[in-house]
Coordinates of C-alpha atoms in Angstrom, one line a residue:
M1 CA 0.0 0.1 0.3
N2 CA 0.9 3.4 -1.0
K3 CA 2.1 5.6 2.2
Q4 CA 3.1 8.7 0.7
I5 CA -0.1 11.3 1.5
S6 CA -1.8 13.0 -2.4
F7 CA -1.7 17.0 -2.2
K8 CA -5.9 15.7 -2.8
E9 CA -5.6 13.2 -0.1
A10 CA -4.3 15.8 2.5
V11 CA -6.6 18.5 1.7
T12 CA -9.5 16.3 2.3
I13 CA -8.4 15.6 5.8
L14 CA -7.0 18.6 7.0
I15 CA -10.8 20.1 5.4
L16 CA -13.0 17.3 7.4
M17 CA -11.1 18.0 10.7
L18 CA -11.8 21.2 10.8
V19 CA -15.4 20.4 9.9
M20 CA -15.8 18.1 12.4
L21 CA -14.2 20.6 14.8
G22 CA -16.0 23.3 14.3
W23 CA -19.4 21.3 13.9
G24 CA -18.4 19.8 17.8
V25 CA -17.1 23.7 19.0
I26 CA -20.0 25.6 16.9
G27 CA -22.6 23.5 16.3
F28 CA -23.1 21.2 19.1
G29 CA -21.2 24.1 22.2
L30 CA -18.9 22.0 22.7
S31 CA -15.3 22.3 25.1
P32 CA -12.7 22.3 22.0
Q33 CA -11.2 19.1 24.1
I34 CA -14.0 17.1 23.3
P35 CA -14.0 17.2 19.4
V36 CA -10.1 17.1 19.3
L37 CA -9.9 14.1 20.6
T38 CA -12.2 12.5 18.6
V39 CA -10.2 13.9 15.6
I40 CA -7.4 11.8 16.7
A41 CA -9.0 8.8 17.4
L42 CA -10.5 8.7 13.7
L43 CA -6.9 10.6 11.8
I44 CA -5.7 7.5 14.0
F45 CA -8.3 5.1 12.7
W46 CA -7.7 6.1 9.2
L47 CA -3.5 5.9 9.5
Q48 CA -4.2 2.4 10.5
I49 CA -6.3 1.7 7.3
R50 CA -4.3 3.2 5.2
G51 CA -1.5 0.6 7.0
F52 CA 0.8 3.1 8.3
E53 CA 2.6 1.9 11.3
W54 CA 1.5 2.8 14.9
E55 CA 5.0 3.4 16.1
E56 CA 5.2 5.8 14.0
V57 CA 2.0 7.5 15.1
M58 CA 2.9 6.6 17.9
K59 CA 6.4 8.8 17.2
G60 CA 4.1 11.7 15.7
I61 CA 2.1 12.0 19.5
S62 CA 5.8 12.6 21.0
Q63 CA 7.4 14.5 18.8
G64 CA 4.3 16.9 19.2
I65 CA 3.7 16.6 22.7
S66 CA 7.8 16.7 23.3
T67 CA 7.6 20.6 22.2
A68 CA 5.2 21.5 24.8
I69 CA 6.9 20.0 27.9
V70 CA 8.9 23.0 29.2
P71 CA 5.1 25.5 28.4
I72 CA 3.6 23.1 30.5
F73 CA 5.5 23.4 33.6
I74 CA 5.3 27.4 32.8
F75 CA 1.7 27.1 33.0
L76 CA 1.8 25.7 36.4
L77 CA 4.1 28.3 37.4
I78 CA 1.5 30.8 36.5
G79 CA -1.1 29.2 37.7
T80 CA 0.5 29.5 41.5
L81 CA 1.5 32.9 40.1
I82 CA -2.0 34.2 39.6
A83 CA -2.5 32.8 43.7
V84 CA 0.1 34.4 45.1
W85 CA 0.2 38.1 43.2
I86 CA -3.8 38.2 44.0
Q87 CA -3.5 36.8 48.0
A88 CA 0.1 39.1 47.8
G89 CA -2.4 42.4 47.1
I90 CA -0.5 43.1 43.7
I91 CA -3.5 42.2 41.3
P92 CA -5.8 44.0 43.8
S93 CA -3.5 47.2 43.4
L94 CA -3.3 47.4 40.3
M95 CA -6.8 47.2 40.1
V96 CA -7.0 50.5 42.5
L97 CA -4.6 52.5 39.8
G98 CA -6.6 51.0 36.8
F99 CA -9.8 52.3 38.7
H100 CA -8.2 56.1 39.2
M101 CA -7.5 56.4 35.8
I102 CA -11.5 56.7 34.9
S103 CA -12.4 59.6 33.4
S104 CA -16.4 60.9 33.2
H105 CA -15.3 63.5 30.3
F106 CA -13.4 61.2 29.0
F107 CA -15.4 58.1 29.3
V108 CA -14.3 55.9 26.1
P109 CA -10.8 55.9 26.9
S110 CA -10.3 56.1 30.2
V111 CA -12.4 52.6 30.3
F112 CA -9.3 51.1 27.0
L113 CA -6.8 52.3 29.0
V114 CA -8.3 50.5 32.4
C115 CA -9.2 47.1 31.1
S116 CA -6.0 47.5 29.5
L117 CA -4.4 47.2 33.1
V118 CA -6.5 44.9 34.7
G119 CA -6.1 42.7 31.3
L120 CA -2.4 42.5 31.8
A121 CA -2.3 42.0 35.5
I122 CA -4.7 39.0 35.1
G123 CA -3.8 37.8 32.0
S124 CA -7.2 36.7 30.9
C125 CA -9.2 39.0 28.7
F126 CA -12.6 36.9 29.5
T127 CA -12.0 37.3 33.7
T128 CA -11.6 41.4 32.5
V129 CA -14.9 41.7 29.9
S130 CA -17.1 39.2 32.6
T131 CA -16.3 41.6 35.3
V132 CA -14.3 44.8 35.3
G133 CA -15.5 45.5 31.7
I134 CA -19.9 44.6 33.0
A135 CA -19.2 47.8 35.8
L136 CA -17.6 49.6 33.0
F137 CA -19.8 49.1 30.8
G138 CA -23.1 50.1 32.7
M139 CA -21.4 53.3 34.0
G140 CA -21.2 54.1 29.7
S141 CA -25.6 53.4 29.8
T142 CA -25.6 55.6 31.8
L143 CA -23.8 58.3 30.3
C144 CA -25.6 57.3 27.4
I145 CA -22.4 56.6 25.1
N146 CA -23.2 54.2 21.6
P147 CA -23.3 51.3 24.1
A148 CA -21.5 49.3 20.6
L149 CA -18.2 52.2 21.4
T150 CA -18.2 50.9 24.8
A151 CA -18.1 46.8 24.1
G152 CA -15.6 48.1 21.6
A153 CA -13.1 50.2 24.4
I154 CA -13.9 47.1 27.3
I155 CA -13.0 44.7 24.9
S156 CA -10.0 46.1 22.9
G157 CA -8.5 46.7 26.2
A158 CA -8.8 43.6 27.7
V159 CA -7.4 41.9 24.4
F160 CA -4.2 44.0 24.4
G161 CA -4.0 43.4 28.0
D162 CA -4.5 39.9 27.4
K163 CA -1.6 39.3 24.7
M164 CA 1.2 41.0 26.5
S165 CA 0.4 39.5 29.8
P166 CA 3.0 36.8 30.7
L167 CA 0.0 35.8 32.7
S168 CA -2.1 34.6 29.5
D169 CA -2.5 30.9 28.3
S170 CA -2.9 32.4 24.6
T171 CA 0.6 34.6 24.8
N172 CA 2.8 31.3 26.2
L173 CA 0.5 29.2 23.6
A174 CA 2.0 31.2 20.7
S175 CA 5.3 31.4 22.4
A176 CA 5.5 27.6 23.2
V177 CA 4.2 26.2 18.9
A178 CA 6.5 29.0 17.7
E179 CA 9.6 28.0 20.1
T180 CA 10.6 30.8 21.4
D181 CA 11.2 32.6 24.6
L182 CA 8.2 34.1 26.6
F183 CA 9.4 37.6 27.6
D184 CA 11.7 37.9 24.1
H185 CA 8.1 36.7 22.5
I186 CA 6.4 39.8 24.8
K187 CA 8.9 42.2 23.7
N188 CA 9.1 41.4 19.8
M189 CA 5.0 42.0 19.9
M190 CA 5.9 45.6 20.7
W191 CA 6.4 46.5 16.8
S192 CA 3.0 45.8 16.1
T193 CA 1.0 45.8 19.6
I194 CA 2.2 49.6 20.7
P195 CA 1.1 51.2 17.5
A196 CA -2.3 49.6 17.5
F197 CA -2.5 50.2 21.2
I198 CA -1.5 54.3 20.3
G199 CA -3.9 54.1 17.4
S200 CA -6.9 52.5 19.5
L201 CA -6.5 54.9 21.9
L202 CA -6.5 57.9 19.4
F203 CA -9.9 56.9 17.8
F204 CA -11.0 56.1 21.3
F205 CA -10.2 59.5 22.7
F206 CA -11.5 61.4 19.2
L207 CA -15.2 59.3 19.7
G208 CA -15.5 58.9 23.3
Q209 CA -15.0 62.4 24.6
S210 CA -18.5 63.0 26.8
N211 CA -19.2 66.3 28.0
K212 CA -21.9 64.7 30.9
A213 CA -20.9 63.9 34.4
T214 CA -21.9 60.6 35.8
S215 CA -21.6 58.8 39.3
L216 CA -18.7 56.6 40.3
A217 CA -20.0 55.1 42.9
G218 CA -20.1 51.7 41.6
I219 CA -16.2 52.0 40.6
A220 CA -15.2 53.3 44.5
A221 CA -17.3 50.3 46.5
V222 CA -15.3 47.9 44.6
E223 CA -11.8 49.8 45.1
S224 CA -13.2 50.2 48.5
S225 CA -13.8 46.8 49.2
L226 CA -9.9 45.8 47.5
R227 CA -9.0 48.3 50.5
Q228 CA -10.6 46.6 52.9
N229 CA -10.1 43.1 51.9
F230 CA -6.5 42.9 50.3
S231 CA -3.1 44.8 50.4
V232 CA -3.3 47.2 48.7
S233 CA 0.0 49.5 48.6
F234 CA 3.0 50.8 46.0
W235 CA 4.5 47.7 47.4
A236 CA 3.5 45.4 45.1
A237 CA 4.8 46.8 42.2
L238 CA 7.8 45.0 43.6
P239 CA 7.2 42.3 42.0
I240 CA 6.0 43.3 38.7
I241 CA 9.6 45.8 38.5
L242 CA 11.0 42.5 38.8
M243 CA 9.5 40.7 36.3
F244 CA 10.2 43.8 33.9
A245 CA 14.2 43.5 35.1
C246 CA 14.1 40.2 34.6
A247 CA 12.7 40.7 30.9
W248 CA 14.7 42.7 30.2
K249 CA 17.5 40.9 31.1
K250 CA 16.4 37.7 29.1
V251 CA 16.3 35.9 32.2
P252 CA 14.5 32.6 31.2
A253 CA 10.7 32.6 32.1
I254 CA 10.5 30.1 34.7
Q255 CA 13.7 31.7 35.9
T256 CA 11.6 34.8 36.2
L257 CA 8.6 33.0 37.6
F258 CA 9.9 31.2 40.5
A259 CA 11.9 34.4 41.5
N260 CA 8.6 36.1 41.3
I261 CA 7.0 33.3 42.6
F262 CA 9.4 33.6 45.9
L263 CA 9.5 36.9 46.1
S264 CA 5.6 37.5 46.1
V265 CA 5.4 34.1 48.7
A266 CA 8.0 37.0 51.2
M267 CA 5.5 39.3 51.2
I268 CA 2.8 37.4 52.3
F269 CA 4.2 36.3 55.4
V270 CA 5.3 40.0 55.9
Q271 CA 1.9 41.1 55.6
N272 CA 0.8 38.5 57.4
P273 CA 2.7 36.5 59.9
G274 CA 0.4 34.2 61.0
F275 CA -0.2 33.1 57.5
K276 CA 0.1 29.2 57.8
M277 CA 2.2 26.7 55.5
Q278 CA -0.7 24.3 55.1
K279 CA -3.3 28.0 53.7
L280 CA 0.3 29.0 51.3
A281 CA -0.2 25.5 50.1
T282 CA -4.3 25.0 49.4
L283 CA -3.3 28.6 47.7
I284 CA -1.1 27.4 45.3
E285 CA -2.8 23.7 44.6
S286 CA -6.2 24.6 45.0
G287 CA -5.8 29.0 43.5
Y288 CA -7.2 32.1 45.5
V289 CA -10.8 31.8 46.8
S290 CA -12.2 35.6 47.7
N291 CA -15.1 36.0 50.3
S292 CA -15.5 39.6 50.2
G293 CA -18.8 40.1 49.7
N294 CA -18.4 41.7 46.5
K295 CA -19.8 39.8 43.5
T296 CA -17.3 41.5 41.3
I297 CA -14.6 41.3 43.5
D298 CA -15.5 37.8 43.8
A299 CA -15.4 36.8 40.4
L300 CA -12.9 38.5 39.4
L301 CA -10.2 37.3 42.3
T302 CA -11.2 33.4 42.6
R303 CA -8.6 32.1 40.1
G304 CA -5.4 30.6 39.6
G305 CA -3.5 27.8 41.2
I306 CA -2.2 24.9 39.6
S307 CA -5.4 23.1 39.2
S308 CA -6.8 26.4 37.1
M309 CA -4.5 25.1 34.4
M310 CA -4.9 21.8 34.1
G311 CA -8.0 22.6 31.5
T312 CA -5.9 24.7 29.1
V313 CA -2.9 21.7 29.5
S314 CA -5.2 19.4 28.4
L315 CA -6.5 21.2 25.0
I316 CA -2.5 21.8 24.6
I317 CA -1.2 18.4 25.1
M318 CA -4.1 17.6 22.1
T319 CA -4.0 19.6 19.5
L320 CA 0.1 19.2 19.9
A321 CA -0.3 15.6 20.0
L322 CA -2.5 15.8 16.7
G323 CA -0.5 18.7 15.0
G324 CA 2.2 16.0 16.1
I325 CA 1.0 13.5 14.0
L326 CA 0.0 15.8 10.7
M327 CA 3.1 17.2 10.5
H328 CA 5.7 13.3 11.3
L329 CA 3.0 11.7 8.7
G330 CA 3.6 14.4 6.0
I331 CA -0.4 15.6 6.5
I332 CA 0.2 19.4 6.3
D333 CA 3.4 19.1 4.2
S334 CA 1.4 17.5 1.5
A335 CA -1.0 20.0 2.0
M336 CA 0.7 22.9 2.3
K337 CA 3.9 22.5 -0.2
P338 CA 2.2 23.9 -3.6
L339 CA 1.6 26.6 -1.3
V340 CA 5.1 27.3 1.1
E341 CA 7.6 26.4 -1.8
R342 CA 6.2 29.6 -3.2
L343 CA 7.0 32.0 -0.2
K344 CA 10.2 32.9 -0.6
K345 CA 9.7 36.5 0.8
P346 CA 9.1 37.3 4.7
G347 CA 6.3 40.0 3.7
R348 CA 4.5 37.9 1.9
L349 CA 4.6 34.7 4.4
I350 CA 3.5 37.1 7.1
L351 CA 0.5 37.9 5.1
T352 CA -0.3 34.5 4.7
T353 CA 0.2 32.8 8.0
I354 CA -1.8 35.8 9.5
M355 CA -4.7 35.0 6.8
A356 CA -4.8 31.5 7.5
G357 CA -5.0 32.2 11.2
I358 CA -8.3 34.7 10.2
G359 CA -9.2 31.6 8.3
I360 CA -8.4 29.0 10.4
N361 CA -11.2 31.4 13.7
L362 CA -13.7 32.0 10.7
F363 CA -14.1 27.8 9.7
V364 CA -13.2 26.4 13.4
G365 CA -14.0 29.9 15.8
E366 CA -11.1 27.8 18.1
Q367 CA -8.9 30.5 19.2
Y368 CA -6.2 27.9 20.2
L369 CA -6.5 26.3 16.7
S370 CA -5.9 29.2 15.0
V371 CA -2.3 29.3 16.8
I372 CA -1.6 26.1 16.9
L373 CA -2.6 24.4 12.8
P374 CA -0.6 27.5 11.6
A375 CA 2.4 26.9 13.5
N376 CA 2.7 23.4 12.1
A377 CA 2.2 24.4 8.6
F378 CA 4.2 27.5 8.0
K379 CA 7.3 26.8 10.3
P380 CA 9.5 24.8 7.7
A381 CA 8.9 28.6 5.4
Y382 CA 10.2 30.8 7.9
K383 CA 13.1 28.1 9.1
R384 CA 13.7 27.9 4.7
I385 CA 13.8 31.8 4.5
G386 CA 16.2 32.5 8.0
L387 CA 13.0 34.6 10.0
A388 CA 13.2 33.9 14.1
P389 CA 10.9 31.7 16.0
L390 CA 10.0 35.1 16.9
A391 CA 8.6 36.5 13.8
L392 CA 5.5 33.6 13.7
S393 CA 5.6 34.0 17.1
R394 CA 4.0 37.1 16.9
A395 CA 1.8 36.6 13.1
L396 CA 0.2 33.7 15.1
E397 CA -0.8 36.4 18.2
D398 CA -2.2 38.9 15.5
G399 CA -4.1 36.9 12.8
G400 CA -4.9 34.3 15.4
S401 CA -5.8 35.3 19.0
V402 CA -6.8 38.4 18.9
I403 CA -8.8 37.8 15.6
N404 CA -11.5 35.5 18.0
Y405 CA -13.3 38.0 19.2
L406 CA -14.4 39.5 16.4
I407 CA -15.6 35.7 15.0
P408 CA -19.8 36.0 15.7
W409 CA -19.5 32.1 16.1
G410 CA -16.1 32.3 17.5
V411 CA -15.5 31.0 21.4
A412 CA -14.4 34.8 22.4
G413 CA -16.6 36.3 20.3
S414 CA -19.7 34.7 21.3
F415 CA -18.7 35.0 25.1
V416 CA -18.1 38.5 24.9
A417 CA -20.9 38.9 23.4
S418 CA -23.1 37.2 25.6
A419 CA -21.1 38.9 28.6
L420 CA -22.3 42.9 27.1
G421 CA -25.3 41.9 26.0
V422 CA -24.0 43.7 21.7
P423 CA -23.8 41.5 19.5
V424 CA -20.3 41.2 17.6
L425 CA -21.6 42.3 14.3
D426 CA -21.9 45.7 16.5
F427 CA -19.2 46.0 18.2
L428 CA -17.1 44.5 16.1
P429 CA -15.9 48.3 13.9
F430 CA -15.3 49.8 17.2
T431 CA -12.8 46.7 18.5
M432 CA -10.1 48.7 17.2
F433 CA -7.0 46.5 18.9
S434 CA -8.0 43.7 17.0
L435 CA -8.8 45.5 14.1
L436 CA -5.5 47.1 14.1
S437 CA -2.8 44.0 15.1
P438 CA -2.9 42.3 11.9
V439 CA -2.7 45.6 10.0
F440 CA 0.8 46.3 11.4
S441 CA 1.9 43.2 11.6
I442 CA 1.8 42.6 7.8
L443 CA 3.4 46.6 7.4
S444 CA 6.4 44.8 9.7
G445 CA 6.4 42.4 7.3
F446 CA 7.2 44.3 4.0
T447 CA 9.2 47.1 5.1
G448 CA 11.3 44.7 7.6
I449 CA 11.0 47.3 10.6
G450 CA 10.9 44.9 13.6
L451 CA 11.1 41.7 12.0
K452 CA 13.6 39.1 13.3
W453 CA 15.8 36.8 11.1
K454 CA 18.1 34.7 12.5
Q455 CA 21.6 35.4 13.3
E456 CA 22.6 34.4 9.6
K457 CA 19.8 34.8 6.7
V458 CA 19.7 32.0 4.8
A459 CA 20.3 32.2 1.0

């Protein structure tokens, strides 16, 4: 039996795979793990019928998962860091700082800035939108501001914070599949992220000015509760300064996270000398549980811990196993070879990578797959023309994770639309950060500004 997979056969497999994933995630509303596991099972069954050796299938799975060992360990450390940051008052202090940036006369741009800061602090767009975002959306309603505009500012800020936070699972995922250092990846994203941030801020500044005043009592109540239940002080800046210093000095992510965890734990014991070791162990394993009595705060700050990362870890293991099979047995290579061979210039390669991420978002509606599948498909092309993995990881974020919020049937898009009560197609034109990020990334590819090459370009 011929084991060489043809172009038509490979394309058919990928299309059927994407249809099944989209059907499961969108049609049945399942969590992504179940459709991915189903696809893996069916793919293995087909490969056995096709005559591939079981050892080759297992080798593909092993190769795919092996790239995730270090990132998975980083995810577990991030879960720990989130929990100890909340207990030590770092995240509550950042929230208080953000609330002081609210202005009733410049409400929309201040909403964008606050959600950016909160998203950066907690590394979760979903959590930012569903807690602080909802509170700010209610304030916008009292000012009679266009709900779609307010929603666009909330989502744009939350996506920016999520994208640039070392606590973000999507940022860690893009860094992992492209095989780049986490902090180098975040630093390199600034070439497209900062222009998109500035463009978004100007957009919201000109469209979102208001001459009306509104009561900030709701925000004041949240701030008061934060101060009563957490240690809110300028000392909270120490772990953040340490994190940026480590990033600047290019300290590896694992060492940076361990240093931050130890510093945060030390702060916990300084603030509360009676804090028990058993309670610290529970905090690290299960996360922080907020019992402030304020529903917004409790929803926002009940999170973290190693266990909170296990859902993401399981999805990463399964999707990378799927990617490993597709890559090792030549399915992706056969499907993409005619296209990849023509991509010999960086601008076209980055444009194609971003368009592939957008296409998978449109077809499947799943944020993680829009990062993982293009990474597996285009990684050889980046190596061939001499682009650094950082160029790939940035393109994956700009065309994958940030776009999912603009897809009505996407996991992220449907979530934020439900949380804010605004249809995706209404807030889409105002979600400027997600719209501008791929534009600046493509411009970087064609102009070469901020484009990272390997030390020696491949001729």
